[in-house]
mmCIF file of C-alpha atoms in Angstrom:
data_model
loop_
_atom_site.group_PDB
_atom_site.id
_atom_site.type_symbol
_atom_site.label_atom_id
_atom_site.label_comp_id
_atom_site.label_asym_id
_atom_site.label_seq_id
_atom_site.Cartn_x
_atom_site.Cartn_y
_atom_site.Cartn_z
ATOM 1 C CA MET A 1 0.000 0.000 0.000
ATOM 2 C CA ILE A 2 0.936 3.673 0.017
ATOM 3 C CA GLU A 3 0.544 5.684 3.158
ATOM 4 C CA GLU A 4 0.945 9.369 3.781
ATOM 5 C CA GLY A 5 4.265 10.849 4.815
ATOM 6 C CA GLN A 6 4.731 12.078 8.336
ATOM 7 C CA GLY A 7 4.710 15.819 7.633
ATOM 8 C CA ARG A 8 4.401 18.688 9.998
ATOM 9 C CA HIS A 9 0.642 18.864 9.326
ATOM 10 C CA SER A 10 0.094 15.412 10.939
ATOM 11 C CA ARG A 11 -2.345 14.209 8.297
ATOM 12 C CA LYS A 12 -4.745 11.364 9.041
ATOM 13 C CA PRO A 13 -3.583 7.838 8.099
ATOM 14 C CA TRP A 14 -3.916 6.844 4.441
ATOM 15 C CA ARG A 15 -4.557 10.436 3.342
ATOM 16 C CA GLY A 16 -2.593 12.904 1.229
ATOM 17 C CA ASP A 17 -3.562 16.472 0.549
ATOM 18 C CA LEU A 18 -5.740 15.588 -2.477
ATOM 19 C CA PRO A 19 -8.573 13.057 -2.764
ATOM 20 C CA ILE A 20 -8.033 10.006 -4.937
ATOM 21 C CA ALA A 21 -10.525 11.294 -7.515
ATOM 22 C CA THR A 22 -8.351 14.369 -8.092
ATOM 23 C CA ILE A 23 -5.203 12.246 -8.304
ATOM 24 C CA ALA A 24 -6.987 10.120 -10.927
ATOM 25 C CA GLU A 25 -7.967 13.199 -12.940
ATOM 26 C CA LEU A 26 -4.424 14.550 -12.880
ATOM 27 C CA ALA A 27 -3.048 11.167 -13.964
ATOM 28 C CA GLY A 28 -5.664 10.687 -16.671
ATOM 29 C CA VAL A 29 -6.884 7.394 -15.183
ATOM 30 C CA SER A 30 -9.906 6.153 -13.231
ATOM 31 C CA PRO A 31 -10.127 6.265 -9.401
ATOM 32 C CA PRO A 32 -10.080 2.424 -9.233
ATOM 33 C CA THR A 33 -6.737 2.480 -11.064
ATOM 34 C CA VAL A 34 -5.346 4.859 -8.455
ATOM 35 C CA SER A 35 -6.759 2.563 -5.780
ATOM 36 C CA LYS A 36 -4.896 -0.381 -7.318
ATOM 37 C CA VAL A 37 -1.617 1.539 -7.189
ATOM 38 C CA LEU A 38 -2.446 2.771 -3.684
ATOM 39 C CA ASN A 39 -2.961 -0.790 -2.468
ATOM 40 C CA GLY A 40 -0.070 -2.375 -4.355
ATOM 41 C CA ARG A 41 -2.225 -4.488 -6.665
ATOM 42 C CA GLY A 42 -1.390 -5.600 -10.197
ATOM 43 C CA GLY A 43 -3.161 -4.953 -13.466
ATOM 44 C CA VAL A 44 -1.683 -1.476 -14.065
ATOM 45 C CA GLY A 45 0.838 -0.716 -16.847
ATOM 46 C CA GLU A 46 4.281 0.238 -15.646
ATOM 47 C CA GLN A 47 4.229 3.745 -17.130
ATOM 48 C CA THR A 48 0.783 4.378 -15.674
ATOM 49 C CA ARG A 49 1.882 3.068 -12.287
ATOM 50 C CA GLN A 50 4.948 5.320 -12.251
ATOM 51 C CA ARG A 51 2.854 8.359 -13.209
ATOM 52 C CA VAL A 52 0.288 7.665 -10.476
ATOM 53 C CA GLU A 53 2.930 6.916 -7.845
ATOM 54 C CA ALA A 54 4.735 10.170 -8.634
ATOM 55 C CA LEU A 55 1.510 12.119 -8.081
ATOM 56 C CA LEU A 56 0.794 10.253 -4.863
ATOM 57 C CA ARG A 57 4.269 11.021 -3.541
ATOM 58 C CA ASP A 58 3.982 14.667 -4.563
ATOM 59 C CA HIS A 59 0.744 14.975 -2.598
ATOM 60 C CA GLY A 60 1.784 13.415 0.678
ATOM 61 C CA TYR A 61 1.569 9.645 0.221
ATOM 62 C CA ARG A 62 4.433 7.176 0.506
ATOM 63 C CA ARG A 63 4.609 3.445 -0.246
ATOM 64 C CA ARG A 64 4.307 0.901 2.552
ATOM 65 C CA GLN A 65 5.537 -2.683 2.240
ATOM 66 C CA ALA A 66 3.420 -4.457 -0.368
ATOM 67 C CA GLY A 67 3.093 -7.545 1.804
ATOM 68 C CA GLY A 68 0.451 -5.757 3.868
ATOM 69 C CA ALA A 69 -1.940 -5.410 0.936
ATOM 70 C CA THR A 70 -5.040 -7.587 1.265
ATOM 71 C CA LEU A 71 -8.049 -7.653 -1.018
ATOM 72 C CA CYS A 72 -11.293 -7.208 0.918
ATOM 73 C CA ILE A 73 -14.922 -6.844 -0.116
ATOM 74 C CA GLU A 74 -17.196 -5.391 2.530
ATOM 75 C CA VAL A 75 -20.925 -6.142 2.277
ATOM 76 C CA VAL A 76 -23.223 -3.616 3.963
ATOM 77 C CA PHE A 77 -26.647 -4.733 5.201
ATOM 78 C CA HIS A 78 -29.519 -2.932 6.889
ATOM 79 C CA GLN A 79 -32.312 -4.889 8.572
ATOM 80 C CA MET A 80 -32.104 -7.768 6.095
ATOM 81 C CA LEU A 81 -33.552 -11.198 6.844
ATOM 82 C CA PRO A 82 -30.776 -13.611 7.900
ATOM 83 C CA SER A 83 -31.701 -16.224 5.297
ATOM 84 C CA ILE A 84 -31.346 -13.674 2.479
ATOM 85 C CA ALA A 85 -28.168 -12.124 3.888
ATOM 86 C CA MET A 86 -26.461 -15.496 4.262
ATOM 87 C CA GLU A 87 -27.246 -16.463 0.667
ATOM 88 C CA ILE A 88 -25.833 -13.151 -0.598
ATOM 89 C CA LEU A 89 -22.677 -13.589 1.491
ATOM 90 C CA ARG A 90 -22.281 -17.166 0.258
ATOM 91 C CA GLY A 91 -22.359 -15.932 -3.330
ATOM 92 C CA VAL A 92 -19.879 -13.138 -2.615
ATOM 93 C CA GLN A 93 -17.525 -15.574 -0.884
ATOM 94 C CA GLU A 94 -17.621 -18.040 -3.790
ATOM 95 C CA VAL A 95 -16.227 -15.368 -6.097
ATOM 96 C CA ALA A 96 -13.933 -13.650 -3.590
ATOM 97 C CA GLY A 97 -12.335 -16.957 -2.614
ATOM 98 C CA THR A 98 -11.021 -17.461 -6.132
ATOM 99 C CA ARG A 99 -9.081 -14.197 -5.782
ATOM 100 C CA ASP A 100 -7.722 -14.755 -2.259
ATOM 101 C CA CYS A 101 -10.028 -11.909 -1.256
ATOM 102 C CA THR A 102 -11.505 -11.696 2.210
ATOM 103 C CA VAL A 103 -15.181 -10.873 2.785
ATOM 104 C CA GLY A 104 -16.489 -8.814 5.673
ATOM 105 C CA PHE A 105 -19.970 -7.584 6.440
ATOM 106 C CA THR A 106 -21.509 -4.709 8.346
ATOM 107 C CA ASP A 107 -25.064 -4.226 9.597
ATOM 108 C CA VAL A 108 -25.594 -0.462 9.808
ATOM 109 C CA ARG A 109 -29.111 -0.537 11.258
ATOM 110 C CA GLN A 110 -28.195 0.449 14.834
ATOM 111 C CA GLY A 111 -25.832 3.166 13.676
ATOM 112 C CA ILE A 112 -28.412 4.704 11.359
ATOM 113 C CA LEU A 113 -31.043 4.622 14.130
ATOM 114 C CA ALA A 114 -28.550 6.507 16.300
ATOM 115 C CA GLY A 115 -28.021 9.093 13.554
ATOM 116 C CA GLN A 116 -24.508 7.920 12.722
ATOM 117 C CA PRO A 117 -23.112 7.982 9.166
ATOM 118 C CA TRP A 118 -22.292 4.660 7.530
ATOM 119 C CA VAL A 119 -20.008 5.735 4.690
ATOM 120 C CA GLU A 120 -17.290 7.395 6.785
ATOM 121 C CA PRO A 121 -16.205 4.185 8.581
ATOM 122 C CA LEU A 122 -15.841 2.514 5.188
ATOM 123 C CA LEU A 123 -13.682 5.368 3.940
ATOM 124 C CA LEU A 124 -11.428 4.883 6.964
ATOM 125 C CA ARG A 125 -11.217 1.098 6.537
ATOM 126 C CA GLN A 126 -10.489 1.409 2.785
ATOM 127 C CA PRO A 127 -11.845 -1.961 1.587
ATOM 128 C CA THR A 128 -11.070 -3.003 -1.959
ATOM 129 C CA ALA A 129 -14.776 -2.709 -2.866
ATOM 130 C CA VAL A 130 -18.172 -2.314 -1.210
ATOM 131 C CA ILE A 131 -21.448 -4.116 -1.924
ATOM 132 C CA THR A 132 -24.607 -2.646 -0.399
ATOM 133 C CA ALA A 133 -27.809 -4.583 0.201
ATOM 134 C CA PHE A 134 -30.129 -1.986 1.685
ATOM 135 C CA SER A 135 -32.529 0.672 0.482
ATOM 136 C CA LEU A 136 -30.945 3.799 1.986
ATOM 137 C CA VAL A 137 -27.972 3.919 -0.365
ATOM 138 C CA THR A 138 -27.951 6.900 -2.746
ATOM 139 C CA ALA A 139 -26.017 8.021 -5.819
ATOM 140 C CA ASP A 140 -24.080 10.436 -3.591
ATOM 141 C CA HIS A 141 -22.824 7.531 -1.472
ATOM 142 C CA GLY A 142 -21.499 5.917 -4.634
ATOM 143 C CA ARG A 143 -19.751 9.129 -5.677
ATOM 144 C CA ARG A 144 -18.105 9.539 -2.265
ATOM 145 C CA LEU A 145 -16.765 5.999 -2.285
ATOM 146 C CA ALA A 146 -15.608 6.324 -5.901
ATOM 147 C CA ALA A 147 -13.749 9.528 -5.035
ATOM 148 C CA ALA A 148 -11.754 7.458 -2.517
ATOM 149 C CA GLY A 149 -11.056 4.775 -5.105
ATOM 150 C CA ILE A 150 -13.544 2.320 -3.593
ATOM 151 C CA PRO A 151 -15.979 0.890 -6.177
ATOM 152 C CA LEU A 152 -19.565 0.357 -5.041
ATOM 153 C CA VAL A 153 -22.060 -2.188 -6.366
ATOM 154 C CA ALA A 154 -25.655 -2.018 -5.089
ATOM 155 C CA ILE A 155 -27.957 -5.006 -4.726
ATOM 156 C CA ASP A 156 -31.562 -4.248 -5.692
ATOM 157 C CA PRO A 157 -31.530 -0.498 -4.898
ATOM 158 C CA THR A 158 -34.876 1.260 -4.574
ATOM 159 C CA GLY A 159 -33.825 4.300 -6.634
ATOM 160 C CA ASP A 160 -31.615 5.290 -9.561
ATOM 161 C CA LEU A 161 -27.952 5.248 -8.449
ATOM 162 C CA SER A 162 -26.357 5.965 -11.837
ATOM 163 C CA PRO A 163 -23.480 5.552 -12.530
ATOM 164 C CA THR A 164 -23.208 3.077 -9.625
ATOM 165 C CA PRO A 165 -23.878 -0.429 -11.016
ATOM 166 C CA ALA A 166 -26.764 -2.414 -9.567
ATOM 167 C CA VAL A 167 -27.623 -6.118 -9.456
ATOM 168 C CA GLY A 168 -31.041 -7.595 -8.781
ATOM 169 C CA ALA A 169 -33.691 -10.015 -9.937
ATOM 170 C CA ASN A 170 -36.090 -9.387 -12.793
ATOM 171 C CA ASN A 171 -38.936 -8.173 -10.610
ATOM 172 C CA TRP A 172 -41.273 -7.478 -13.526
ATOM 173 C CA SER A 173 -41.111 -10.975 -15.004
ATOM 174 C CA GLY A 174 -41.334 -12.548 -11.541
ATOM 175 C CA ALA A 175 -44.588 -10.752 -10.768
ATOM 176 C CA LEU A 176 -45.865 -11.530 -14.273
ATOM 177 C CA ALA A 177 -45.277 -15.264 -13.718
ATOM 178 C CA ALA A 178 -46.937 -15.191 -10.294
ATOM 179 C CA THR A 179 -50.047 -13.482 -11.642
ATOM 180 C CA ARG A 180 -50.251 -15.715 -14.709
ATOM 181 C CA HIS A 181 -50.166 -18.738 -12.409
ATOM 182 C CA LEU A 182 -53.274 -17.474 -10.619
ATOM 183 C CA LEU A 183 -54.981 -16.607 -13.902
ATOM 184 C CA ASP A 184 -54.250 -20.096 -15.235
ATOM 185 C CA LEU A 185 -55.913 -21.538 -12.122
ATOM 186 C CA GLY A 186 -59.058 -19.591 -13.020
ATOM 187 C CA HIS A 187 -58.798 -16.572 -10.708
ATOM 188 C CA ARG A 188 -60.133 -13.310 -12.108
ATOM 189 C CA ARG A 189 -60.586 -11.196 -8.991
ATOM 190 C CA ILE A 190 -56.974 -10.913 -7.863
ATOM 191 C CA GLY A 191 -55.738 -8.471 -5.242
ATOM 192 C CA VAL A 192 -52.194 -7.111 -5.055
ATOM 193 C CA ILE A 193 -50.188 -5.706 -2.151
ATOM 194 C CA THR A 194 -46.982 -3.928 -3.066
ATOM 195 C CA GLY A 195 -44.358 -1.577 -1.651
ATOM 196 C CA PRO A 196 -43.815 2.204 -1.656
ATOM 197 C CA VAL A 197 -44.648 4.077 -4.852
ATOM 198 C CA ASP A 198 -41.115 5.502 -5.175
ATOM 199 C CA ASP A 199 -39.462 2.088 -4.795
ATOM 200 C CA LEU A 200 -38.272 0.840 -8.199
ATOM 201 C CA THR A 201 -38.574 -2.785 -7.081
ATOM 202 C CA ALA A 202 -42.175 -2.320 -5.964
ATOM 203 C CA ARG A 203 -43.069 -0.479 -9.154
ATOM 204 C CA ALA A 204 -41.591 -3.209 -11.345
ATOM 205 C CA ARG A 205 -43.542 -5.918 -9.500
ATOM 206 C CA LEU A 206 -46.784 -3.941 -9.752
ATOM 207 C CA ASP A 207 -46.186 -3.345 -13.473
ATOM 208 C CA GLY A 208 -45.637 -7.075 -13.980
ATOM 209 C CA PHE A 209 -48.902 -7.824 -12.168
ATOM 210 C CA ARG A 210 -50.797 -5.338 -14.322
ATOM 211 C CA ALA A 211 -49.199 -6.644 -17.523
ATOM 212 C CA ALA A 212 -50.400 -10.181 -16.759
ATOM 213 C CA LEU A 213 -53.968 -8.955 -16.263
ATOM 214 C CA ASP A 214 -53.800 -6.916 -19.448
ATOM 215 C CA TYR A 215 -52.504 -9.860 -21.479
ATOM 216 C CA ALA A 216 -55.336 -12.047 -20.152
ATOM 217 C CA GLU A 217 -57.842 -9.241 -20.880
ATOM 218 C CA VAL A 218 -58.889 -9.132 -17.244
ATOM 219 C CA PRO A 219 -60.008 -5.601 -16.284
ATOM 220 C CA LEU A 220 -57.848 -3.898 -13.668
ATOM 221 C CA ASP A 221 -59.794 -3.131 -10.492
ATOM 222 C CA GLU A 222 -57.860 -0.464 -8.597
ATOM 223 C CA ALA A 223 -59.948 -1.207 -5.509
ATOM 224 C CA LEU A 224 -57.943 -4.433 -5.244
ATOM 225 C CA GLU A 225 -54.565 -2.640 -5.116
ATOM 226 C CA ARG A 226 -52.844 -1.701 -1.871
ATOM 227 C CA ARG A 227 -49.464 -0.030 -1.322
ATOM 228 C CA GLY A 228 -47.484 -0.266 1.893
ATOM 229 C CA VAL A 229 -44.036 -1.396 2.967
ATOM 230 C CA PHE A 230 -42.503 -4.838 2.685
ATOM 231 C CA SER A 231 -43.434 -5.992 6.185
ATOM 232 C CA PHE A 232 -45.580 -8.553 7.982
ATOM 233 C CA ASP A 233 -47.649 -5.840 9.688
ATOM 234 C CA ASP A 234 -48.528 -4.137 6.415
ATOM 235 C CA GLY A 235 -49.388 -7.473 4.828
ATOM 236 C CA ARG A 236 -51.779 -8.236 7.665
ATOM 237 C CA GLU A 237 -53.370 -4.768 7.685
ATOM 238 C CA LEU A 238 -53.690 -4.345 3.930
ATOM 239 C CA GLY A 239 -54.754 -7.964 3.489
ATOM 240 C CA ALA A 240 -57.532 -7.402 6.022
ATOM 241 C CA GLN A 241 -58.700 -4.381 4.017
ATOM 242 C CA LEU A 242 -58.910 -6.441 0.834
ATOM 243 C CA LEU A 243 -60.729 -9.300 2.536
ATOM 244 C CA ALA A 244 -63.250 -6.929 4.157
ATOM 245 C CA GLN A 245 -64.589 -5.781 0.777
ATOM 246 C CA ALA A 246 -68.149 -6.660 -0.190
ATOM 247 C CA VAL A 247 -66.732 -8.842 -2.972
ATOM 248 C CA PRO A 248 -63.262 -9.850 -1.733
ATOM 249 C CA PRO A 249 -60.502 -11.180 -3.986
ATOM 250 C CA THR A 250 -60.130 -14.908 -4.474
ATOM 251 C CA ALA A 251 -56.343 -14.536 -4.622
ATOM 252 C CA VAL A 252 -53.685 -12.049 -3.515
ATOM 253 C CA VAL A 253 -50.253 -11.387 -5.029
ATOM 254 C CA CYS A 254 -47.863 -9.989 -2.401
ATOM 255 C CA GLY A 255 -44.824 -7.793 -2.877
ATOM 256 C CA ASN A 256 -42.687 -10.061 -0.720
ATOM 257 C CA ASP A 257 -42.974 -13.087 1.545
ATOM 258 C CA LEU A 258 -43.314 -11.022 4.730
ATOM 259 C CA GLN A 259 -46.440 -9.399 3.324
ATOM 260 C CA ALA A 260 -47.700 -12.864 2.386
ATOM 261 C CA LEU A 261 -47.211 -14.014 5.987
ATOM 262 C CA GLY A 262 -49.342 -11.038 7.017
ATOM 263 C CA VAL A 263 -52.068 -12.040 4.558
ATOM 264 C CA TYR A 264 -52.060 -15.535 6.096
ATOM 265 C CA ALA A 265 -52.767 -13.887 9.469
ATOM 266 C CA ALA A 266 -55.524 -11.727 7.973
ATOM 267 C CA ALA A 267 -57.123 -14.791 6.369
ATOM 268 C CA ARG A 268 -57.125 -16.656 9.685
ATOM 269 C CA ALA A 269 -58.757 -13.672 11.389
ATOM 270 C CA SER A 270 -61.445 -13.693 8.691
ATOM 271 C CA ARG A 271 -61.933 -17.465 9.064
ATOM 272 C CA LEU A 272 -60.781 -18.058 5.493
ATOM 273 C CA ARG A 273 -58.887 -21.182 4.488
ATOM 274 C CA ILE A 274 -55.779 -21.090 2.299
ATOM 275 C CA PRO A 275 -55.988 -22.158 -0.502
ATOM 276 C CA GLU A 276 -59.634 -23.319 -0.419
ATOM 277 C CA ASP A 277 -61.037 -19.805 0.102
ATOM 278 C CA LEU A 278 -58.019 -17.649 -0.769
ATOM 279 C CA SER A 279 -54.879 -18.242 -2.812
ATOM 280 C CA VAL A 280 -51.713 -16.361 -1.807
ATOM 281 C CA VAL A 281 -48.437 -15.804 -3.684
ATOM 282 C CA GLY A 282 -45.311 -14.199 -2.230
ATOM 283 C CA PHE A 283 -41.983 -12.991 -3.580
ATOM 284 C CA ASP A 284 -38.386 -13.855 -2.471
ATOM 285 C CA ASP A 285 -38.694 -17.468 -1.207
ATOM 286 C CA ILE A 286 -37.306 -16.903 2.262
ATOM 287 C CA ASP A 287 -36.798 -19.988 4.455
ATOM 288 C CA GLN A 288 -40.110 -19.474 6.262
ATOM 289 C CA ALA A 289 -42.068 -19.747 2.981
ATOM 290 C CA ALA A 290 -41.651 -23.533 2.909
ATOM 291 C CA TRP A 291 -42.457 -23.877 6.624
ATOM 292 C CA LEU A 292 -45.911 -22.275 6.515
ATOM 293 C CA THR A 293 -49.120 -24.261 6.627
ATOM 294 C CA PRO A 294 -49.805 -24.588 3.779
ATOM 295 C CA PRO A 295 -46.355 -23.907 2.254
ATOM 296 C CA LEU A 296 -46.269 -20.638 0.320
ATOM 297 C CA THR A 297 -46.224 -20.394 -3.460
ATOM 298 C CA THR A 298 -43.678 -17.684 -4.176
ATOM 299 C CA VAL A 299 -41.216 -16.187 -6.652
ATOM 300 C CA ARG A 300 -37.672 -17.252 -5.837
ATOM 301 C CA GLN A 301 -34.905 -14.689 -6.159
ATOM 302 C CA PRO A 302 -31.432 -16.187 -6.797
ATOM 303 C CA PHE A 303 -29.770 -14.396 -3.884
ATOM 304 C CA GLY A 304 -26.601 -16.479 -4.035
ATOM 305 C CA GLU A 305 -26.161 -15.741 -7.726
ATOM 306 C CA ILE A 306 -26.943 -12.074 -7.088
ATOM 307 C CA GLY A 307 -24.172 -11.918 -4.476
ATOM 308 C CA ALA A 308 -21.730 -13.664 -6.800
ATOM 309 C CA THR A 309 -22.544 -11.302 -9.667
ATOM 310 C CA ALA A 310 -22.117 -8.268 -7.424
ATOM 311 C CA ALA A 311 -18.718 -9.574 -6.296
ATOM 312 C CA ARG A 312 -17.544 -10.143 -9.868
ATOM 313 C CA LEU A 313 -18.567 -6.623 -10.834
ATOM 314 C CA ALA A 314 -16.971 -5.100 -7.736
ATOM 315 C CA LEU A 315 -13.637 -6.841 -8.331
ATOM 316 C CA ALA A 316 -13.705 -5.945 -12.024
ATOM 317 C CA LEU A 317 -14.125 -2.288 -11.092
ATOM 318 C CA ALA A 318 -11.369 -2.559 -8.478
ATOM 319 C CA ASP A 319 -9.109 -3.895 -11.239
ATOM 320 C CA GLY A 320 -9.774 -0.727 -13.232
ATOM 321 C CA GLY A 321 -12.207 -2.336 -15.665
ATOM 322 C CA ARG A 322 -15.279 -0.793 -17.233
ATOM 323 C CA LEU A 323 -18.694 -2.455 -17.123
ATOM 324 C CA ALA A 324 -20.856 -2.977 -20.185
ATOM 325 C CA GLN A 325 -24.015 -1.780 -18.410
ATOM 326 C CA GLU A 326 -25.222 -0.279 -15.155
ATOM 327 C CA ARG A 327 -28.104 -2.651 -14.316
ATOM 328 C CA TYR A 328 -27.804 -6.438 -14.198
ATOM 329 C CA GLU A 329 -31.020 -8.445 -13.759
ATOM 330 C CA LEU A 330 -31.075 -12.176 -13.034
ATOM 331 C CA GLY A 331 -33.962 -14.519 -13.710
ATOM 332 C CA THR A 332 -36.513 -15.576 -11.094
ATOM 333 C CA THR A 333 -38.299 -18.907 -10.601
ATOM 334 C CA LEU A 334 -41.936 -19.451 -9.626
ATOM 335 C CA VAL A 335 -42.035 -22.068 -6.849
ATOM 336 C CA VAL A 336 -45.543 -23.564 -6.707
ATOM 337 C CA ARG A 337 -46.519 -24.937 -3.296
ATOM 338 C CA GLY A 338 -49.746 -25.432 -1.385
ATOM 339 C CA SER A 339 -51.036 -21.861 -1.027
ATOM 340 C CA THR A 340 -52.593 -21.650 -4.499
ATOM 341 C CA ALA A 341 -55.539 -23.550 -5.984
ATOM 342 C CA PRO A 342 -58.466 -22.891 -8.330
ATOM 343 C CA PRO A 343 -61.038 -20.490 -6.873
ATOM 344 C CA ALA A 344 -63.919 -21.981 -4.936
ATOM 345 C CA THR A 345 -67.249 -22.165 -6.751
ATOM 346 C CA ARG A 346 -69.581 -19.557 -5.278
#
């Protein structure tokens, strides 16, 4: 690695008097290339390396023994279900292990609740790359990390983070498949519970639901749509609202499995049987989906593959590479279990 010289200004560790983004601009290279030189990694031409190192020395950095350089990907979570988080980490580790790269993770929930920033500790730790798996990440976070030579890859962000690359499942096609399954069973009065209106994931799933109805020439009844958050409590509350209608739905498509668990609770409170009186479909395929009674039909996201893809992209960026696109979407699988059946004859 390169570390700052011990000047009379007593600079903080790992810092010179210019940010890495400015060093990169002066050298005519990308910030990840400067990061590679800074951390003693290969993949940089000799002339480019010499040019970058000269700038780093001129602005208060000096080389430390290269033996201390260690590749590290840090995965940042916020209030994520353990089963999902472990699958993502497994995928990241599968890729990182082939590069002798360590994997660490951080759960920033408590810090954010306490009003503490989450980016600054990462800037101090200087990981090789960062993967985020939570909804609070913004384009500005990506710019701040990039300015320090730390590439960021976001898993299923809720907003547009351009130019930060993002990896997720094809939410639109997953919701389309779930709704078509219910239509094929004979359901025509289908309710939907989704997430916040400004959440790109929720919007894509709602659009997929609507597209399936449109293709089947089933009129859209907006009275059967509910928006909330991806939680058990909202699934129970919004499910109860749908089931309390004069003509309730015969099936409900949920934005995620937690909402589906809430609909199960609402159905029990209304003395409705699943799937005899009400069919329910979720999204994600968390561990609990197969443990319900009856087991939940749901759309499986390939979380392990998503983690592996994010790791490959992050390491490619750390190596100074350029990505072909900003958004990478992986296929979903409809897992049919016991929570769906043809509608009861009334």
